[in-house]
Coordinates of C-alpha atoms and ligand atoms in Angstrom, one line a residue:
X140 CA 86.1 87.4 69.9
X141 CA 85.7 84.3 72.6
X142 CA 85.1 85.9 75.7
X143 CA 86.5 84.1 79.0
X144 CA 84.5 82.6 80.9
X145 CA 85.5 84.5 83.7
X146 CA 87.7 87.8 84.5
X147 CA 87.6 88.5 88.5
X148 CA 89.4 91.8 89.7
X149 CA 90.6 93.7 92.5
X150 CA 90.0 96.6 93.0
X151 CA 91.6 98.3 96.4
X152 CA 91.0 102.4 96.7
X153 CA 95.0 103.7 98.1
X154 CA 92.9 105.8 100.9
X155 CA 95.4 103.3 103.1
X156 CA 97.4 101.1 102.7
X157 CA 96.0 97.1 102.7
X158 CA 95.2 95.7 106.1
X159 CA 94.2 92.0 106.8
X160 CA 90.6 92.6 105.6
X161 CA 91.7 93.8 102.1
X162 CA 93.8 90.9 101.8
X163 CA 90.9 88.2 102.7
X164 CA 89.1 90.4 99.5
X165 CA 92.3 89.9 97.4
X166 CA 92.9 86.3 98.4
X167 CA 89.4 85.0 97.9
X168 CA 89.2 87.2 94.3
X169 CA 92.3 85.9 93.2
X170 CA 91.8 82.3 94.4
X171 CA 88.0 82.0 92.7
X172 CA 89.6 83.4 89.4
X173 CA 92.6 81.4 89.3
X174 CA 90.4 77.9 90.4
X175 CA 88.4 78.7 88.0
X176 CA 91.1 79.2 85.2
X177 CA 90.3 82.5 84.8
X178 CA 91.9 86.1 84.5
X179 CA 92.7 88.5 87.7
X180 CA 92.9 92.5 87.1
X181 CA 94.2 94.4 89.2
X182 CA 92.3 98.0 89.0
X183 CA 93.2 101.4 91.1
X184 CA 89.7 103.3 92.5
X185 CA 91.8 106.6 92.9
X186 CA 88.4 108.7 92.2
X187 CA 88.9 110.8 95.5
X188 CA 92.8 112.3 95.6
X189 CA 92.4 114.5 98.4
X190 CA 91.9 111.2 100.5
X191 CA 94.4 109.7 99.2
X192 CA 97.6 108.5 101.4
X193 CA 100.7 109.2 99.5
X194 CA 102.4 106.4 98.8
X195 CA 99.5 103.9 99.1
X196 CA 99.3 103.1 95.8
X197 CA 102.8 101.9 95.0
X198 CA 102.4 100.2 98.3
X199 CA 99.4 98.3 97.9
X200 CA 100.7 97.0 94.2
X201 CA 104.3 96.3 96.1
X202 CA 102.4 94.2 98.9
X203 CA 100.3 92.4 96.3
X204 CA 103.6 91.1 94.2
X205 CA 104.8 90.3 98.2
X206 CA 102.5 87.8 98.8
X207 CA 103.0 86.7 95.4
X208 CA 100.0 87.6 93.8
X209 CA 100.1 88.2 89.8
X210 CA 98.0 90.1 88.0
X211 CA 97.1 89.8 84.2
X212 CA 97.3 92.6 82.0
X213 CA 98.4 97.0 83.0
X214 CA 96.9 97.9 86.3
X215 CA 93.5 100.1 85.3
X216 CA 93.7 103.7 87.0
X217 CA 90.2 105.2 87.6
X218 CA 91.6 108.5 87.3
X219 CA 92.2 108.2 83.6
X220 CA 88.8 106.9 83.2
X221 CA 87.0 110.2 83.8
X222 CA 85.6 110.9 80.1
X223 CA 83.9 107.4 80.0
X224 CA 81.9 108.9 83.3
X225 CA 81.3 111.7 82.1
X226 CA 79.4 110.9 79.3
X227 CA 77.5 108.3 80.8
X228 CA 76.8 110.9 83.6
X229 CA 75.6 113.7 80.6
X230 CA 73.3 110.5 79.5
X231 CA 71.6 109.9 82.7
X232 CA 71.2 113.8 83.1
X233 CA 69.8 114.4 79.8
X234 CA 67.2 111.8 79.7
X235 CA 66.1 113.3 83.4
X236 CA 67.3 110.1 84.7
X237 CA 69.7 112.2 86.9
X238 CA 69.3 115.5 88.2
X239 CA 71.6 118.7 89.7
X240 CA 71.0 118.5 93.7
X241 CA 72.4 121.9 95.6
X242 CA 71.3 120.8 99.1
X243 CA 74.2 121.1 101.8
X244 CA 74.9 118.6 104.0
X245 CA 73.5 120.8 106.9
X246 CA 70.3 120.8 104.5
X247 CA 70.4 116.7 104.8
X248 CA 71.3 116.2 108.1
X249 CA 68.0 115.4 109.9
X250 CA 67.5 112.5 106.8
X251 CA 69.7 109.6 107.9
X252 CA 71.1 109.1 104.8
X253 CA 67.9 108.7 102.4
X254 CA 67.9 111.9 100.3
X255 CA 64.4 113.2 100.6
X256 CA 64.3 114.8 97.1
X257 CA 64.3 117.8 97.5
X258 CA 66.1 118.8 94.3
X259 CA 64.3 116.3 92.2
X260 CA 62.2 118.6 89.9
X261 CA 64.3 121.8 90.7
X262 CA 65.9 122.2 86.9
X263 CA 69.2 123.3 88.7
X264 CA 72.2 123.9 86.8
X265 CA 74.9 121.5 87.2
X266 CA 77.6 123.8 87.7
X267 CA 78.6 123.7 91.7
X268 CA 76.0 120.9 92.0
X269 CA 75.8 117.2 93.0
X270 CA 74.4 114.6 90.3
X271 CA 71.7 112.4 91.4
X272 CA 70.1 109.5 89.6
X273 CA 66.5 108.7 90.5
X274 CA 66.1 105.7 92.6
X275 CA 63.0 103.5 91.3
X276 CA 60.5 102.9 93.5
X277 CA 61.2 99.1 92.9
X278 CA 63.6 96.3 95.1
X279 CA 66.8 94.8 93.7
X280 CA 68.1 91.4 95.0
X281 CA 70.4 89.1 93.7
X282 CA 71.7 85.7 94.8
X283 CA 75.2 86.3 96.6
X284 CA 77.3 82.7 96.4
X285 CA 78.5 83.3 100.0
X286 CA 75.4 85.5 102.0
X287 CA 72.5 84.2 99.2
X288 CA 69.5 86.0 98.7
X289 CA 70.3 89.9 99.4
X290 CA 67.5 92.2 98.6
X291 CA 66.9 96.2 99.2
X292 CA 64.3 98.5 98.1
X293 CA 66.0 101.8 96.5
X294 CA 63.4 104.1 97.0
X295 CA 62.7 103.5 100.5
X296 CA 66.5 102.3 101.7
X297 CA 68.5 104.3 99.7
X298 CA 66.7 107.1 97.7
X299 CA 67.9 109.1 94.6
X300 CA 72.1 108.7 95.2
X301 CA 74.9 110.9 94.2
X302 CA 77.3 109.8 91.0
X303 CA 79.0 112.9 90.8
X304 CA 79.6 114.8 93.8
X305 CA 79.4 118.8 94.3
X306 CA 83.4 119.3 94.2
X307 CA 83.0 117.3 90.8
X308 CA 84.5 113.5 92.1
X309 CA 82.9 111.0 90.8
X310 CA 81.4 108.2 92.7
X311 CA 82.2 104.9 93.9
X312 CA 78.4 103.5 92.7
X313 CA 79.0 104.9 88.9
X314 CA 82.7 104.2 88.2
X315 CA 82.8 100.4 89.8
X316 CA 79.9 99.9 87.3
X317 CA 81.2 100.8 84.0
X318 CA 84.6 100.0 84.6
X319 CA 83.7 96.3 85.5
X320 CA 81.8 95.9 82.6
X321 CA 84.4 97.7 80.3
X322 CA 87.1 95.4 81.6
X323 CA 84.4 92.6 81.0
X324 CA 84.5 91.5 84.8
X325 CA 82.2 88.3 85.0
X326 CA 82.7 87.5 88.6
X327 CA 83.1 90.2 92.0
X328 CA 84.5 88.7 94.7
X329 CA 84.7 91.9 97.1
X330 CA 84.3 92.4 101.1
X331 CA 80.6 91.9 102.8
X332 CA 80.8 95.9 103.3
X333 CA 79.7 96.3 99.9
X334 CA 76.5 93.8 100.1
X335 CA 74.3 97.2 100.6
X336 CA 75.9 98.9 97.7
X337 CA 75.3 95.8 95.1
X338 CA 71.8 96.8 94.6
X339 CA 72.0 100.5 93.6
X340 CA 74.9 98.6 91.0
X341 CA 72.3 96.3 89.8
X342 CA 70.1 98.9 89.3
X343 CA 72.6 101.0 87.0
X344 CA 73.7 98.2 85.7
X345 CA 70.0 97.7 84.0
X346 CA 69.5 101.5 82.7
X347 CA 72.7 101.5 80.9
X348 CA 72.3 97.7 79.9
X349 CA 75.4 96.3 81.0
X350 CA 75.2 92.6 81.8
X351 CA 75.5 91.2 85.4
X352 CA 78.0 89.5 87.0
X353 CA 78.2 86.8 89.6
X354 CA 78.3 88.4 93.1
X355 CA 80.5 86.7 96.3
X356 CA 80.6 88.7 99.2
X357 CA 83.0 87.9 101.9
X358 CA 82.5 87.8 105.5
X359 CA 84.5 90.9 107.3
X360 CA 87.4 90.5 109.9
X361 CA 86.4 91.5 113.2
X362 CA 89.1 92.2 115.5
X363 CA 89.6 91.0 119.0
X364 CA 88.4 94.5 119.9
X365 CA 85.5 94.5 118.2
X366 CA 86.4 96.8 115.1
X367 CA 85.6 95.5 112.1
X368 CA 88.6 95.7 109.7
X369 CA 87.4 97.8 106.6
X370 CA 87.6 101.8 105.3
X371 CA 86.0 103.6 108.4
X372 CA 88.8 102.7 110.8
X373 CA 92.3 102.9 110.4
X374 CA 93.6 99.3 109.9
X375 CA 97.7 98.6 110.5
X376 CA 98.9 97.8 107.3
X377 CA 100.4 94.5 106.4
X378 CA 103.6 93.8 107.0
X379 CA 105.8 92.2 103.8
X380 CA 108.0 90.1 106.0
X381 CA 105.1 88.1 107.8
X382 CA 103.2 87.2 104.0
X383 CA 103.1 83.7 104.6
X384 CA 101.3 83.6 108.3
X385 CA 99.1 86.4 106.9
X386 CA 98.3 84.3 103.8
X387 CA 97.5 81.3 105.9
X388 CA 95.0 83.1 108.4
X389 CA 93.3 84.8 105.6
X390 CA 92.9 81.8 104.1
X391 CA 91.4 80.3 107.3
X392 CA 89.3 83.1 107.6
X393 CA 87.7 82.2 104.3
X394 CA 87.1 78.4 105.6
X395 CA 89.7 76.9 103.9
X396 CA 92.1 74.5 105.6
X397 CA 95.9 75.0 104.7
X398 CA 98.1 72.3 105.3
X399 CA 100.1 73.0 108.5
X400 CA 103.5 72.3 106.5
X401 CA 102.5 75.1 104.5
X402 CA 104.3 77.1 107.7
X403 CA 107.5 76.9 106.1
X404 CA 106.5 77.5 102.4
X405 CA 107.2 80.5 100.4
X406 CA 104.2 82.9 99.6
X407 CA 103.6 81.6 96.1
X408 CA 103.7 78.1 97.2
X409 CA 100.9 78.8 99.8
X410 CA 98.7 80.5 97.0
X411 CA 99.8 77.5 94.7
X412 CA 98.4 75.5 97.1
X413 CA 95.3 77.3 97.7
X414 CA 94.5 77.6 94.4
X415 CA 94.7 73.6 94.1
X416 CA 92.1 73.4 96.9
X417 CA 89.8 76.3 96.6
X418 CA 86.6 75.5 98.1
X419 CA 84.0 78.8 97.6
X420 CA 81.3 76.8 100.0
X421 CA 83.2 76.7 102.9
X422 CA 83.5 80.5 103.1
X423 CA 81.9 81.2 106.4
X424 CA 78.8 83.3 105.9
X425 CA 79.2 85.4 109.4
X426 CA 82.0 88.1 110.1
X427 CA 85.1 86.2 111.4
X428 CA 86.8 87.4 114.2
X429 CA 90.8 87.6 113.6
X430 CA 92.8 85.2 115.0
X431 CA 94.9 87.8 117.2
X432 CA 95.0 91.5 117.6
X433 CA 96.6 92.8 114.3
X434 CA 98.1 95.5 115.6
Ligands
LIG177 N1 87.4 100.1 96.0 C1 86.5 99.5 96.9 C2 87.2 99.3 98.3 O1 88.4 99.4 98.4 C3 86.2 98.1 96.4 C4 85.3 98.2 95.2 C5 84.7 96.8 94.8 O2 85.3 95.8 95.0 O3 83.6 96.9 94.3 O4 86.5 99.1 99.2
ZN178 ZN1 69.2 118.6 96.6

């Protein structure tokens, strides 16, 4: 089978609903994939239901088909993906690539972050426990089309990271990974949050030798206050009714210059448009700051 010569994606987590920042993501994924004749998936990271805000997933898909985005194929659902992490997760863990950690977060406080490895050559169980993988003593970089050379050393930045967590969620770092390359994603156009996270991807990417895609990172949206529009703070959701101004500042928040007739146009005529005229190199490389409070 030909495979395309690319499949972008979206993947929003329904912890909220999507705010301006998560539709710069969606726009700028949708609008490389579509420029480039490509597919768009649409994929659900619903790993953590106990954060989840009910409702948030049929509200994210219904503001999506709002602004007149279409995606190809059955949304994915990482909650029905659990097996394929599972085994991969028994893999790691029986070629002592992973490990059972039972340190508290009390235990880890005074680490900033960088697990010290304690648990490393413990032998716990891994009933009640976290799984970590081992992080190489080595540096990952890759060449990101929008921030260019990123680089990070795991050992020393990061240290050995959790894929499974103690209540028995699996993690952001390990699902994103296998499900891009099992929906054969060739290009991840994503937020700039999730520049420090590409490198632990690459790096699980390589021991399970999955192939690596192309990597855009968009700037984040800094509000007039000074909060940056992302996970960590509570972003207003978007509001159906205003789709077209919201398309047209996103898409001047990625550089591009929309047509001021496009005031009048219908959602799908402004991503029409956009499409038409997609320019990737005039992303700005910096955080943008948003054109007026969202609130
Ligand atoms: N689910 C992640 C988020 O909402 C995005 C994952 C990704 O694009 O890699 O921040
Ligand atoms: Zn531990």
């Amino acid at each position: 089978m030909k495979s395309p010569a690319y499949i972008g994606r979206f993947a929003p987590t329904p912890s909220g609903y999507l705010h301006f920042g998560s539709l710069v993501a969606a726009l700028a994924s949708y609008l490389d994939a579509r420029a480039a004749g490509g597919q768009w998936l649409l994929r659900m990271e619903d790993l953590d239901p106990p954060r989840e805000v009910p409702g948030a997933q049929t509200a994210i898909l219904q503001t999506l088909e709002n602004y007149g985005f279409e995606w190809d194929g059955e949304v994915v659902y990482q909650s029905q993906r659990h097996a394929a992490y599972d085994e991969v997760i028994q893999r790691l863990f029986n070629h002592g690539l992973a490990y059972a950690c039972t340190c508290s977060r009390k235990q880890l406080e005074a680490y900033q972050g960088i697990y010290p490895g304690l648990c490393r050559n413990a032998g716990h169980e891994q009933k009640d426990a976290a799984i970590r993988l081992r992080a190489p003593e080595l540096s990952y970089h890759f060449i990101d089309r929008v921030q260019g050379r990123y680089e990070q050393h795991l050992g020393r930045e990061v240290g050995d990271f959790v894929i499974r967590r103690r209540d028995g969620l699996y993690a952001y770092q390990l699902a994103v990974v296998l499900d891009d390359a099992w929906q054969g994603v060739t290009d991840i156009v994503r937020g700039a949050d999730l520049l420090d996270s590409t490198p632990r991807q690459l790096y699980l990417q390589e021991l399970l030798g999955l192939p690596q895609p192309r990597y855009l990172h968009v700037p984040l949206i800094i509000q007039p206050d000074g909060h940056k529009l992302g996970k960590s703070y509570r972003s207003p959701p978007l509001h159906g009714q205003a789709a077209t101004p919201l398309l047209l500042r996103a898409l001047r928040a990625l550089g591009q210059q929309p047509e001021p007739a496009l005031a009048g146009a219908s959602p799908q005529e402004v991503l029409t448009w956009a499409i038409a005229h997609w320019d990737a190199k005039a992303i700005p490389r910096t955080p943008t700051l948003a054109e007026a409070d969202l609130h």
